């Protein structure tokens, strides 16, 4: 396949960026999207041009490191991560535009690489169950209804990639936040801190500069793990309950 | 300093190494019986007063299961923890990718499991090349891990009654594996990550993401003993070279499977942290012990950047076969009648069938393909794939049940290959997956460099020459939550010299890092880093992969040396040191892989026996099974770095003896 690429180049966080055009001739459709970029980088290196910086690590769709806006869609046209996208999803001769996640709380560091440490700070504010090592009771002393355990698992699969934020016109991280609130709130172990957790995490989310949710649903459409929109309802419900409890 | 002797001339690797003094683990209380050793060690290890802990700084490199668990636990105990990882968040460490599950001797199935049996399976699975004391402790603490994870909110699979579910894994006859669909590693790591972030909020842990460790800082005490004092790291965004000093250093930096270029490891997985420590005196244990996982998606083309594992749990229900007749290999598998299929694992190993240990399943797949009965596209004239077929399982359990158990794995397979595994059998082939080798540690997980602790896959581990499925997650969390926090206190309880940034050891370490970076950026050669890495990987896979020979390994050493020399003269790295520069990061990693690769080949050449994942063609039984040579090789090979080119590594042997289990030939027939 022949592909034309339009890629955002930006030397560093302070620099002004711009789109730049590249041509690739020998792309095979069995290549992953990132292998296609590896090939571009090999070519650029040969020509003495600085390779394009982009994030990836596991290349298995699980670590959440990869992050590209492909033709205006977070992680591209399929419901998957950028690293699991293959060139067979594109046509010979196609022009593909590649940009970094665009959101104020995710500043660009270089080219397609952004800083997502805001997500870690949201988790620090309450995204855990306090259980010091060594203090845990025997695991089967606490049965968990299968339906609740399954629900917790389904939303715990969030990989923290940030596609939901990149896709949201408001730059909201409500899907990410709702997934964590729902994961921990579905489990009996998560009850003691349920109220403080939601209040503190929402405060941190807003403090980081993420926008509010207006139920557009772009987040869940872009989410590679198909985190459902109802986690945001759960988030709002938990927040109201906490308020009622006086938090 | 160690006294070195003349080389052992009887070794296949004569001329490549010298023999040093034997080494021994002195920390496991030998007077206690194997099952009581850990209790004994814990009861007598020195403690640090809680008021003093906050004055003590522990550096932890790595935020996978081992590093995150250790960081959270030491933070909870009140130490100051500095945590490092090369990804943009601790949650992305490669432990996240583990699919299948984690073992624990809970005996919830009432199927005869016990601590002893898990211990026995680990030692047998490791082909009697692991240390009994360590393997026992691993089995002993395994049950606590599950309790801890459940308390943190890890959503393990459950039964309708609300209790925890289990599945079976290869190499064992009980069902002791806990899992969270096909994402067990992710869920366990998120549990540990959240515990770590909780400590960040509490002020005990500071995380440094996008920071890569490039050097270990060591000093010598009055007795000539080397101690770890800190690390040099590069801020991967600004390029700044930073010094971090501490009272102890923990390396939990994962495995080095990427020396093969193609592996199931993450793109950034590297040996640099461990290798830098090795060059500063830490012994490398059994570097040639590599695990090749039998069920990965086959290589599809030249530009492939990594391989994807299909969890071993699939072998619970999937049946492995190849056509009996070569002429059937290109056919649609659904058109090959039952009688023309060779379910070779079930045929050769009736007792374990498709659930034989990984090394055996891998080697048999290679033999089938070498025999011309492989399936899938031809790569270099050979079809390298075997079928993993779910048709029977779907018939027996129904499609929904299969989907519930393995849905995400099937989706992943379909995404990568564009084939539907519910309809057509999966094609799989072995790939490098895990390394049992790593930095040598004693029972306390302390290296021979004092104050340097090594946890998780980065140490030479409790797994011997082969690891059983679902035991690496267990080891990472055992080390991080339940072992290291006790043993590190024993070191920290004594007072040790503290140094500052003006100390010559710091100045020297920093300078060497800067010079190396400067070298890469000024060579101005013609070849990319990746092209060297690929070539090295090919050599390793060809000669130090599933089957190794004296001839092949000797040739590999020569070729690696040539390639390495060329790399230093001819590599092309663009960009600057003061910015995010991914080629520069890779150049440093590949430089260390060259040195590691050479040592792996020397280790493999010396070990003229077959054991676990290390198969020397010269050492096999009449029916092609691995043949150990206990009289000669019942030892851990702990290698000491002797210097740059021309200096031969020094081999220190730690002899292995078995008290609790009788050493015998491993058989799964
Ligand atoms: C695809 C796959 C599936 C697996 N499935 C299973 C399974 O089902 N069950 C099982 O038991 N095991 C499984 N394993 C093995 C198991 O996942 C690993 O052995 C284990 O998770 C390793 O954990 P770790 O904490 O030692 O290292 P890792 O999780 O690899 O973490 C390494 C850490 O070190 C950091 N690091 C590395 N180098 C540097 C450096 N130079 N500077 C700074 N930081 C650095 C990284 O950033 C990372 O944080 C699987 C492995 C793979 C690859
Ligand atoms: S909710 Fe989905 S899109 Fe958002 S961070 Fe999690 S996995 Fe990514
Ligand atoms: S690189 Fe890990 S999810 Fe894409």
PDB file of N, CA, C and O in Angstrom, chain B residues 34-90:
ATOM      1  N   UNK B  34      13.480 -27.076  55.807  1.00  0.00           N
ATOM      2  CA  UNK B  34      13.017 -26.239  54.691  1.00  0.00           C
ATOM      3  C   UNK B  34      11.676 -25.543  55.009  1.00  0.00           C
ATOM      4  O   UNK B  34      11.557 -24.330  54.851  1.00  0.00           O
ATOM      5  N   UNK B  35      10.672 -26.271  55.513  1.00  0.00           N
ATOM      6  CA  UNK B  35       9.384 -25.596  55.749  1.00  0.00           C
ATOM      7  C   UNK B  35       9.399 -24.552  56.867  1.00  0.00           C
ATOM      8  O   UNK B  35       8.492 -23.722  56.929  1.00  0.00           O
ATOM      9  N   UNK B  36      10.376 -24.551  57.725  1.00  0.00           N
ATOM     10  CA  UNK B  36      10.351 -23.592  58.835  1.00  0.00           C
ATOM     11  C   UNK B  36      11.340 -22.450  58.638  1.00  0.00           C
ATOM     12  O   UNK B  36      11.466 -21.571  59.489  1.00  0.00           O
ATOM     13  N   UNK B  37      12.044 -22.462  57.515  1.00  0.00           N
ATOM     14  CA  UNK B  37      13.118 -21.473  57.329  1.00  0.00           C
ATOM     15  C   UNK B  37      12.633 -20.034  57.296  1.00  0.00           C
ATOM     16  O   UNK B  37      13.266 -19.155  57.861  1.00  0.00           O
ATOM     17  N   UNK B  38      11.539 -19.795  56.631  1.00  0.00           N
ATOM     18  CA  UNK B  38      11.104 -18.398  56.477  1.00  0.00           C
ATOM     19  C   UNK B  38      10.672 -17.833  57.831  1.00  0.00           C
ATOM     20  O   UNK B  38      11.002 -16.703  58.182  1.00  0.00           O
ATOM     21  N   UNK B  39       9.929 -18.650  58.582  1.00  0.00           N
ATOM     22  CA  UNK B  39       9.499 -18.221  59.911  1.00  0.00           C
ATOM     23  C   UNK B  39      10.732 -17.885  60.762  1.00  0.00           C
ATOM     24  O   UNK B  39      10.793 -16.851  61.437  1.00  0.00           O
ATOM     25  N   UNK B  40      11.700 -18.759  60.670  1.00  0.00           N
ATOM     26  CA  UNK B  40      12.940 -18.601  61.425  1.00  0.00           C
ATOM     27  C   UNK B  40      13.659 -17.312  61.005  1.00  0.00           C
ATOM     28  O   UNK B  40      14.089 -16.515  61.844  1.00  0.00           O
ATOM     29  N   UNK B  41      13.736 -17.083  59.705  1.00  0.00           N
ATOM     30  CA  UNK B  41      14.439 -15.902  59.201  1.00  0.00           C
ATOM     31  C   UNK B  41      13.717 -14.627  59.650  1.00  0.00           C
ATOM     32  O   UNK B  41      14.338 -13.657  60.095  1.00  0.00           O
ATOM     33  N   UNK B  42      12.385 -14.649  59.525  1.00  0.00           N
ATOM     34  CA  UNK B  42      11.616 -13.455  59.908  1.00  0.00           C
ATOM     35  C   UNK B  42      11.781 -13.170  61.398  1.00  0.00           C
ATOM     36  O   UNK B  42      11.863 -12.018  61.821  1.00  0.00           O
ATOM     37  N   UNK B  43      11.802 -14.235  62.189  1.00  0.00           N
ATOM     38  CA  UNK B  43      11.865 -14.042  63.637  1.00  0.00           C
ATOM     39  C   UNK B  43      13.204 -13.472  64.079  1.00  0.00           C
ATOM     40  O   UNK B  43      13.293 -12.856  65.130  1.00  0.00           O
ATOM     41  N   UNK B  44      14.247 -13.688  63.297  1.00  0.00           N
ATOM     42  CA  UNK B  44      15.565 -13.231  63.754  1.00  0.00           C
ATOM     43  C   UNK B  44      16.153 -12.088  62.942  1.00  0.00           C
ATOM     44  O   UNK B  44      17.244 -11.617  63.250  1.00  0.00           O
ATOM     45  N   UNK B  45      15.459 -11.653  61.899  1.00  0.00           N
ATOM     46  CA  UNK B  45      15.985 -10.535  61.110  1.00  0.00           C
ATOM     47  C   UNK B  45      15.900  -9.264  61.951  1.00  0.00           C
ATOM     48  O   UNK B  45      14.992  -9.109  62.769  1.00  0.00           O
ATOM     49  N   UNK B  46      16.880  -8.378  61.735  1.00  0.00           N
ATOM     50  CA  UNK B  46      16.886  -7.131  62.512  1.00  0.00           C
ATOM     51  C   UNK B  46      15.745  -6.222  62.063  1.00  0.00           C
ATOM     52  O   UNK B  46      15.321  -6.261  60.911  1.00  0.00           O
ATOM     53  N   UNK B  47      15.276  -5.400  62.976  1.00  0.00           N
ATOM     54  CA  UNK B  47      14.159  -4.498  62.677  1.00  0.00           C
ATOM     55  C   UNK B  47      14.614  -3.045  62.751  1.00  0.00           C
ATOM     56  O   UNK B  47      15.596  -2.728  63.412  1.00  0.00           O
ATOM     57  N   UNK B  48      13.867  -2.178  62.082  1.00  0.00           N
ATOM     58  CA  UNK B  48      14.147  -0.750  62.160  1.00  0.00           C
ATOM     59  C   UNK B  48      13.017  -0.104  62.959  1.00  0.00           C
ATOM     60  O   UNK B  48      11.840  -0.305  62.664  1.00  0.00           O
ATOM     61  N   UNK B  49      13.384   0.666  63.945  1.00  0.00           N
ATOM     62  CA  UNK B  49      12.429   1.387  64.782  1.00  0.00           C
ATOM     63  C   UNK B  49      11.554   2.313  63.919  1.00  0.00           C
ATOM     64  O   UNK B  49      12.067   3.040  63.084  1.00  0.00           O
ATOM     65  N   UNK B  50      10.237   2.298  64.115  1.00  0.00           N
ATOM     66  CA  UNK B  50       9.361   3.121  63.271  1.00  0.00           C
ATOM     67  C   UNK B  50       9.783   4.590  63.222  1.00  0.00           C
ATOM     68  O   UNK B  50       9.649   5.247  62.184  1.00  0.00           O
ATOM     69  N   UNK B  51      10.306   5.113  64.291  1.00  0.00           N
ATOM     70  CA  UNK B  51      10.696   6.528  64.298  1.00  0.00           C
ATOM     71  C   UNK B  51      11.891   6.778  63.385  1.00  0.00           C
ATOM     72  O   UNK B  51      12.060   7.880  62.849  1.00  0.00           O
ATOM     73  N   UNK B  52      12.715   5.746  63.213  1.00  0.00           N
ATOM     74  CA  UNK B  52      13.892   5.935  62.358  1.00  0.00           C
ATOM     75  C   UNK B  52      13.578   5.745  60.882  1.00  0.00           C
ATOM     76  O   UNK B  52      14.328   6.190  60.013  1.00  0.00           O
ATOM     77  N   UNK B  53      12.478   5.066  60.597  1.00  0.00           N
ATOM     78  CA  UNK B  53      12.209   4.715  59.192  1.00  0.00           C
ATOM     79  C   UNK B  53      12.085   5.944  58.310  1.00  0.00           C
ATOM     80  O   UNK B  53      12.530   5.944  57.172  1.00  0.00           O
ATOM     81  N   UNK B  54      11.478   6.993  58.853  1.00  0.00           N
ATOM     82  CA  UNK B  54      11.263   8.139  57.967  1.00  0.00           C
ATOM     83  C   UNK B  54      12.564   8.865  57.626  1.00  0.00           C
ATOM     84  O   UNK B  54      12.588   9.718  56.749  1.00  0.00           O
ATOM     85  N   UNK B  55      13.654   8.498  58.307  1.00  0.00           N
ATOM     86  CA  UNK B  55      14.955   9.104  57.968  1.00  0.00           C
ATOM     87  C   UNK B  55      15.706   8.250  56.945  1.00  0.00           C
ATOM     88  O   UNK B  55      16.817   8.556  56.568  1.00  0.00           O
ATOM     89  N   UNK B  56      15.089   7.123  56.574  1.00  0.00           N
ATOM     90  CA  UNK B  56      15.783   6.203  55.674  1.00  0.00           C
ATOM     91  C   UNK B  56      15.159   6.250  54.288  1.00  0.00           C
ATOM     92  O   UNK B  56      13.940   6.198  54.144  1.00  0.00           O
ATOM     93  N   UNK B  57      16.039   6.368  53.291  1.00  0.00           N
ATOM     94  CA  UNK B  57      15.519   6.468  51.924  1.00  0.00           C
ATOM     95  C   UNK B  57      15.808   5.193  51.142  1.00  0.00           C
ATOM     96  O   UNK B  57      16.938   4.721  51.096  1.00  0.00           O
ATOM     97  N   UNK B  58      14.771   4.649  50.521  1.00  0.00           N
ATOM     98  CA  UNK B  58      14.933   3.454  49.692  1.00  0.00           C
ATOM     99  C   UNK B  58      14.582   3.813  48.246  1.00  0.00           C
ATOM    100  O   UNK B  58      13.520   4.377  47.978  1.00  0.00           O
ATOM    101  N   UNK B  59      15.494   3.500  47.355  1.00  0.00           N
ATOM    102  CA  UNK B  59      15.259   3.758  45.933  1.00  0.00           C
ATOM    103  C   UNK B  59      14.713   2.477  45.306  1.00  0.00           C
ATOM    104  O   UNK B  59      15.299   1.403  45.477  1.00  0.00           O
ATOM    105  N   UNK B  60      13.596   2.572  44.626  1.00  0.00           N
ATOM    106  CA  UNK B  60      13.033   1.390  43.966  1.00  0.00           C
ATOM    107  C   UNK B  60      12.897   1.674  42.473  1.00  0.00           C
ATOM    108  O   UNK B  60      12.162   2.574  42.075  1.00  0.00           O
ATOM    109  N   UNK B  61      13.614   0.917  41.678  1.00  0.00           N
ATOM    110  CA  UNK B  61      13.516   1.091  40.237  1.00  0.00           C
ATOM    111  C   UNK B  61      12.558   0.029  39.715  1.00  0.00           C
ATOM    112  O   UNK B  61      12.811  -1.162  39.879  1.00  0.00           O
ATOM    113  N   UNK B  62      11.468   0.480  39.119  1.00  0.00           N
ATOM    114  CA  UNK B  62      10.470  -0.456  38.601  1.00  0.00           C
ATOM    115  C   UNK B  62       9.179  -0.350  39.379  1.00  0.00           C
ATOM    116  O   UNK B  62       9.172  -0.261  40.612  1.00  0.00           O
ATOM    117  N   UNK B  63       8.076  -0.343  38.634  1.00  0.00           N
ATOM    118  CA  UNK B  63       6.755  -0.226  39.253  1.00  0.00           C
ATOM    119  C   UNK B  63       5.834  -1.341  38.780  1.00  0.00           C
ATOM    120  O   UNK B  63       4.632  -1.188  38.740  1.00  0.00           O
ATOM    121  N   UNK B  64       6.432  -2.473  38.396  1.00  0.00           N
ATOM    122  CA  UNK B  64       5.616  -3.642  38.070  1.00  0.00           C
ATOM    123  C   UNK B  64       5.118  -4.240  39.371  1.00  0.00           C
ATOM    124  O   UNK B  64       5.167  -3.600  40.428  1.00  0.00           O
ATOM    125  N   UNK B  65       4.652  -5.468  39.308  1.00  0.00           N
ATOM    126  CA  UNK B  65       4.123  -6.071  40.530  1.00  0.00           C
ATOM    127  C   UNK B  65       5.145  -6.022  41.650  1.00  0.00           C
ATOM    128  O   UNK B  65       4.833  -5.662  42.786  1.00  0.00           O
ATOM    129  N   UNK B  66       6.392  -6.368  41.348  1.00  0.00           N
ATOM    130  CA  UNK B  66       7.399  -6.419  42.401  1.00  0.00           C
ATOM    131  C   UNK B  66       7.694  -5.017  42.941  1.00  0.00           C
ATOM    132  O   UNK B  66       7.667  -4.790  44.152  1.00  0.00           O
ATOM    133  N   UNK B  67       7.953  -4.080  42.042  1.00  0.00           N
ATOM    134  CA  UNK B  67       8.343  -2.740  42.481  1.00  0.00           C
ATOM    135  C   UNK B  67       7.203  -1.959  43.115  1.00  0.00           C
ATOM    136  O   UNK B  67       7.396  -1.273  44.128  1.00  0.00           O
ATOM    137  N   UNK B  68       6.016  -2.041  42.550  1.00  0.00           N
ATOM    138  CA  UNK B  68       4.883  -1.294  43.107  1.00  0.00           C
ATOM    139  C   UNK B  68       4.491  -1.875  44.462  1.00  0.00           C
ATOM    140  O   UNK B  68       4.195  -1.135  45.409  1.00  0.00           O
ATOM    141  N   UNK B  69       4.505  -3.204  44.573  1.00  0.00           N
ATOM    142  CA  UNK B  69       4.148  -3.835  45.846  1.00  0.00           C
ATOM    143  C   UNK B  69       5.160  -3.462  46.923  1.00  0.00           C
ATOM    144  O   UNK B  69       4.793  -3.124  48.054  1.00  0.00           O
ATOM    145  N   UNK B  70       6.443  -3.491  46.558  1.00  0.00           N
ATOM    146  CA  UNK B  70       7.480  -3.140  47.536  1.00  0.00           C
ATOM    147  C   UNK B  70       7.363  -1.667  47.914  1.00  0.00           C
ATOM    148  O   UNK B  70       7.467  -1.302  49.089  1.00  0.00           O
ATOM    149  N   UNK B  71       7.130  -0.825  46.923  1.00  0.00           N
ATOM    150  CA  UNK B  71       7.041   0.613  47.184  1.00  0.00           C
ATOM    151  C   UNK B  71       5.890   0.936  48.119  1.00  0.00           C
ATOM    152  O   UNK B  71       6.033   1.684  49.094  1.00  0.00           O
ATOM    153  N   UNK B  72       4.723   0.333  47.826  1.00  0.00           N
ATOM    154  CA  UNK B  72       3.548   0.591  48.666  1.00  0.00           C
ATOM    155  C   UNK B  72       3.808   0.101  50.089  1.00  0.00           C
ATOM    156  O   UNK B  72       3.557   0.810  51.069  1.00  0.00           O
ATOM    157  N   UNK B  73       4.358  -1.099  50.218  1.00  0.00           N
ATOM    158  CA  UNK B  73       4.539  -1.701  51.544  1.00  0.00           C
ATOM    159  C   UNK B  73       5.585  -0.949  52.358  1.00  0.00           C
ATOM    160  O   UNK B  73       5.386  -0.691  53.557  1.00  0.00           O
ATOM    161  N   UNK B  74       6.690  -0.578  51.724  1.00  0.00           N
ATOM    162  CA  UNK B  74       7.719   0.158  52.463  1.00  0.00           C
ATOM    163  C   UNK B  74       7.229   1.564  52.809  1.00  0.00           C
ATOM    164  O   UNK B  74       7.561   2.107  53.859  1.00  0.00           O
ATOM    165  N   UNK B  75       6.418   2.136  51.923  1.00  0.00           N
ATOM    166  CA  UNK B  75       5.826   3.436  52.226  1.00  0.00           C
ATOM    167  C   UNK B  75       4.898   3.339  53.432  1.00  0.00           C
ATOM    168  O   UNK B  75       4.950   4.150  54.350  1.00  0.00           O
ATOM    169  N   UNK B  76       4.066   2.303  53.428  1.00  0.00           N
ATOM    170  CA  UNK B  76       3.151   2.106  54.566  1.00  0.00           C
ATOM    171  C   UNK B  76       3.940   1.944  55.866  1.00  0.00           C
ATOM    172  O   UNK B  76       3.511   2.402  56.932  1.00  0.00           O
ATOM    173  N   UNK B  77       5.104   1.294  55.763  1.00  0.00           N
ATOM    174  CA  UNK B  77       5.922   1.079  56.963  1.00  0.00           C
ATOM    175  C   UNK B  77       6.582   2.368  57.431  1.00  0.00           C
ATOM    176  O   UNK B  77       7.116   2.429  58.535  1.00  0.00           O
ATOM    177  N   UNK B  78       6.581   3.399  56.561  1.00  0.00           N
ATOM    178  CA  UNK B  78       7.102   4.691  56.985  1.00  0.00           C
ATOM    179  C   UNK B  78       8.456   5.077  56.419  1.00  0.00           C
ATOM    180  O   UNK B  78       9.008   6.113  56.776  1.00  0.00           O
ATOM    181  N   UNK B  79       9.000   4.271  55.504  1.00  0.00           N
ATOM    182  CA  UNK B  79      10.259   4.664  54.867  1.00  0.00           C
ATOM    183  C   UNK B  79       9.990   5.740  53.820  1.00  0.00           C
ATOM    184  O   UNK B  79       8.867   5.875  53.334  1.00  0.00           O
ATOM    185  N   UNK B  80      11.037   6.480  53.458  1.00  0.00           N
ATOM    186  CA  UNK B  80      10.933   7.395  52.316  1.00  0.00           C
ATOM    187  C   UNK B  80      11.261   6.585  51.077  1.00  0.00           C
ATOM    188  O   UNK B  80      12.375   6.085  50.964  1.00  0.00           O
ATOM    189  N   UNK B  81      10.340   6.501  50.153  1.00  0.00           N
ATOM    190  CA  UNK B  81      10.566   5.694  48.957  1.00  0.00           C
ATOM    191  C   UNK B  81      10.640   6.591  47.723  1.00  0.00           C
ATOM    192  O   UNK B  81       9.801   7.486  47.547  1.00  0.00           O
ATOM    193  N   UNK B  82      11.668   6.377  46.905  1.00  0.00           N
ATOM    194  CA  UNK B  82      11.755   7.063  45.612  1.00  0.00           C
ATOM    195  C   UNK B  82      11.530   5.989  44.554  1.00  0.00           C
ATOM    196  O   UNK B  82      12.293   5.030  44.456  1.00  0.00           O
ATOM    197  N   UNK B  83      10.468   6.147  43.766  1.00  0.00           N
ATOM    198  CA  UNK B  83      10.091   5.099  42.820  1.00  0.00           C
ATOM    199  C   UNK B  83      10.292   5.580  41.383  1.00  0.00           C
ATOM    200  O   UNK B  83       9.934   6.712  41.043  1.00  0.00           O
ATOM    201  N   UNK B  84      10.850   4.716  40.542  1.00  0.00           N
ATOM    202  CA  UNK B  84      11.190   5.100  39.161  1.00  0.00           C
ATOM    203  C   UNK B  84      10.591   4.141  38.140  1.00  0.00           C
ATOM    204  O   UNK B  84      10.547   2.929  38.381  1.00  0.00           O
ATOM    205  N   UNK B  85      10.169   4.688  37.006  1.00  0.00           N
ATOM    206  CA  UNK B  85       9.808   3.823  35.881  1.00  0.00           C
ATOM    207  C   UNK B  85      10.018   4.596  34.596  1.00  0.00           C
ATOM    208  O   UNK B  85      10.073   5.818  34.603  1.00  0.00           O
ATOM    209  N   UNK B  86      10.163   3.865  33.496  1.00  0.00           N
ATOM    210  CA  UNK B  86      10.417   4.568  32.236  1.00  0.00           C
ATOM    211  C   UNK B  86       9.130   4.956  31.521  1.00  0.00           C
ATOM    212  O   UNK B  86       9.143   5.793  30.627  1.00  0.00           O
ATOM    213  N   UNK B  87       8.004   4.355  31.902  1.00  0.00           N
ATOM    214  CA  UNK B  87       6.733   4.726  31.258  1.00  0.00           C
ATOM    215  C   UNK B  87       6.215   6.046  31.842  1.00  0.00           C
ATOM    216  O   UNK B  87       6.769   6.557  32.805  1.00  0.00           O
ATOM    217  N   UNK B  88       5.097   6.535  31.295  1.00  0.00           N
ATOM    218  CA  UNK B  88       4.575   7.809  31.790  1.00  0.00           C
ATOM    219  C   UNK B  88       3.719   7.649  33.031  1.00  0.00           C
ATOM    220  O   UNK B  88       3.284   8.629  33.614  1.00  0.00           O
ATOM    221  N   UNK B  89       3.460   6.405  33.437  1.00  0.00           N
ATOM    222  CA  UNK B  89       2.736   6.169  34.685  1.00  0.00           C
ATOM    223  C   UNK B  89       3.169   4.820  35.243  1.00  0.00           C
ATOM    224  O   UNK B  89       3.419   3.888  34.466  1.00  0.00           O
ATOM    225  N   UNK B  90       3.236   4.719  36.581  1.00  0.00           N
ATOM    226  CA  UNK B  90       3.617   3.430  37.175  1.00  0.00           C
ATOM    227  C   UNK B  90       2.675   2.307  36.747  1.00  0.00           C
ATOM    228  O   UNK B  90       3.064   1.141  36.722  1.00  0.00           O
TER     229      UNK B  90
END
